[in-house]
Amino acid sequence: MPKIVTEADRQLKRQVILDAAAHEIARIGYDRANINTIAEQAGIGRGTIYLYFKSKEEVLEVLLDSVGQLINEVIQQSIEQHGTWQYRLELLAQTFMELASDHRDYLRVHVSALHGVNRPIGAPVARWLKTTVSHLAFAFERAAERGQIRTSDPFTLALLVLAMLESFVLLPEVLDLPIHEAVARSAFMAEVLWGGIRPLHTP
Amino acid sequence: MPKIVTEADRQLKRQVILDAAAHEIARIGYDRANINTIAEQAGIGRGTIYLYFKSKEEVLEVLLDSVGQLINEVIQQSIEQHGTWQYRLELLAQTFMELASDHRDYLRVHVSALHGVNRPIGAPVARWLKTTVSHLAFAFERAAERGQIRTSDPFTLALLVLAMLESFVLLPEVLDLPIHEAVARSAFMAEVLWGGIRPLHTP
Amino acid sequence: MPKIVTEADRQLKRQVILDAAAHEIARIGYDRANINTIAEQAGIGRGTIYLYFKSKEEVLEVLLDSVGQLINEVIQQSIEQHGTWQYRLELLAQTFMELASDHRDYLRVHVSALHGVNRPIGAPVARWLKTTVSHLAFAFERAAERGQIRTSDPFTLALLVLAMLESFVLLPEVLDLPIHEAVARSAFMAEVLWGGIRPLHTP
Amino acid sequence: MPKIVTEADRQLKRQVILDAAAHEIARIGYDRANINTIAEQAGIGRGTIYLYFKSKEEVLEVLLDSVGQLINEVIQQSIEQHGTWQYRLELLAQTFMELASDHRDYLRVHVSALHGVNRPIGAPVARWLKTTVSHLAFAFERAAERGQIRTSDPFTLALLVLAMLESFVLLPEVLDLPIHEAVARSAFMAEVLWGGIRPLHTP
DNA sequence: AATGAATGAGCTTTCATTCAT
DNA sequence: AATGAATGAAAGCTCATTCAT
């Protein structure tokens, strides 16, 4: 009888590989990240990676899709909340920061790919950006229609919000902040943003 | 008899090389950018590059320093203006957009290196960020002291402003805008930002 | 309780593996033939092959021995016939063609290994060639002594005959002939050959 | 000034590489032949080969085209001779043998590729075979029309002749003959062949 | 000063073979 | 007995850098 490997086992090992890959790519970038090193860090043989992924490129694609989904979920949950948009923005900033803290390597890879140059490999993240900006812009547009926020350009606003969020992933590295400090900063970010879009009559 | 090459000639050719390098790196990234292709685009021989730069890495370093200075000048000139901070922010956004439009390749390389992963090569841009954030934060702090703007965290505010500015390098890819449209978007950005930091008593 | 596997069962499964191997090797050659693909085509697991053969190399060896024996039998039966040598040659050509048609993959592998380069793996076929040429040469020598054919160099004649026969394995590929046409061609081959060695006084 | 390398220099070094490749491929076959070893035998660095050939596959293609041309020249010169066809066939056999002796590695590669299995890489030689068989068949057809030889199937006859010639590349390995002996054998081959196709009225 | 031919380290990927189940 | 997941040696190829000219 063959060794029995369930689909769950496969997914588990895929995750181990993805984690190792995220670590390496976050450290030295996709091009320099070495399949051999990734395998070592994943505690498996070099060839084993190719039983789980078609190529090095596919590892990155799955990685990016995975983190893209994570981010989308955070955004979705935040902006679908009941309550004021001030509150929603605070929540968005905070949960995004927590995500970045929990999955630091993944976020680094994501941001790196997003702002990275136009290699074919950047395409998936570019698509992600367009989609996510659109969703966010739509939410802003509805909010503006209802007088909950005030904006003349929901699309660009959405891009700005995403840019702010993603730039905060850089914070820990640049400022060497402990995590609770960074969370506090995210609150400030939400505050500035809210100031920029709140309806004039709000206090 | 050796050909006489003045320092000005050297600087000129260095610039030609840097332009070619910026083009290639903006296109496919530092790691994939090919010294041979860069030499061809610069119209010189492959080995000649090494008479002007120690290594491929040095080319990038000089490139990044160069664009870093360009950005600093734009920022400096904008925030040192006379007039309201609302005006200064508008000017900053606009001139930055013009810079991004005039030196698109350079800016792409800059943003890519800034958000890129932690390779040794990223260090120069990280230093640039710390310095520039500090300068900007200092200006915001002074402005806050004078009641020209309202902020509780000048440092983070500075980071937010830079994040907004740099995010606009993505605009062409995301929105496919003609340049005058993009400039208009920058005005919107300044508007939101100003809304977020203007003193409460301002109109 | 171990499954009981008789020697006959073993031989049967060995044959299945050999067939699959012949198919793959005939298609893309020994070096590129993939153990995994062979196993799939044989309808067994990858590791199972190693219960029946020591290595990939051994599979080829057995394959070559097997087809070598097949050919020898055809040759033996033809030249041991009663009747004129003209008849025997015709029969040889025809039955060889039928063999090539019935076991096309096996013959392709055989010819490929025979004319292939001097890898250790070619040794078995080289031995086969020496032996078979010798047998055929011996028969020609006896026939010459009895005046049934006329030749000054039975050994080289034997080599020529084998070369002609084997070259006909190329026929389908070169001429895209249907099988009965190819058989007709084999008759022509026998005719030319007979013309070259028949005693002068024969009609 | 760059190092000046003339086209003649290039061709010379290409030839050195081809010779080394022919040696290795004749020894262990195309698939096992190692670019590294070939480079070593050619006395150059590993990467240098790729300055002269696009890929390992191209090396083989050029190699095969080159030997194909050599063979074609020998055939052409022989069958265009004045004199009887008996003489032409003798000449053909002899000059072919000399070719095989002068360029043993090249001929081994040629024959190996010709009888090798249907890898994409075999296509060039298959084309060569079709063309060359056609040419030869055409010559035989004309000769038959003029009553110089007697054959009912020029095409198959041409294939037979080529098969005989190529089979003699195996001679050294099978018989371990010194070269003059091998040439003598080629005379025998021509003799048998001539016997098989000479017009009935010839002596 | 300028060149581009030459180099070899280092990369991704394949695949015969092993072995726990 | 049978399996297929796991392995790592080995291969082709790219490219930053050197250096003879």
PDB file of C-alpha atoms (C1' of nucleotides) in Angstrom, chain A residues 1-2 13 44-48 51-52, chain F residues 1-10:
ATOM      1  CA  MET A   1       0.000   0.000   0.000  1.00  0.00           C
ATOM      2  CA  PRO A   2       1.251   3.429  -0.713  1.00  0.00           C
ATOM      3  CA  LYS A  13       3.035  21.071   3.466  1.00  0.00           C
ATOM      4  CA  ILE A  44      12.413  19.204   2.861  1.00  0.00           C
ATOM      5  CA  GLY A  45      14.483  18.127  -0.109  1.00  0.00           C
ATOM      6  CA  ARG A  46      15.086  20.365  -3.089  1.00  0.00           C
ATOM      7  CA  GLY A  47      13.014  18.364  -5.505  1.00  0.00           C
ATOM      8  CA  THR A  48      10.075  18.072  -3.155  1.00  0.00           C
ATOM      9  CA  LEU A  51       5.832  18.031  -6.152  1.00  0.00           C
ATOM     10  CA  TYR A  52       3.776  20.844  -4.699  1.00  0.00           C
TER      11      TYR A  52
ATOM     12  C1'  DA F   1       3.706  -7.313  -2.786  1.00  0.00           C
ATOM     13  C1'  DA F   2       2.907  -2.713  -4.021  1.00  0.00           C
ATOM     14  C1'  DT F   3       3.085   2.071  -3.840  1.00  0.00           C
ATOM     15  C1'  DG F   4       4.245   6.982  -4.649  1.00  0.00           C
ATOM     16  C1'  DA F   5       6.240  10.717  -1.699  1.00  0.00           C
ATOM     17  C1'  DA F   6      10.621  12.160  -1.081  1.00  0.00           C
ATOM     18  C1'  DT F   7      15.280  12.961  -2.423  1.00  0.00           C
ATOM     19  C1'  DG F   8      19.611  15.084  -4.344  1.00  0.00           C
ATOM     20  C1'  DA F   9      22.832  14.454  -8.019  1.00  0.00           C
ATOM     21  C1'  DA F  10      23.460  16.317 -12.247  1.00  0.00           C
TER      22       DA F  10
END
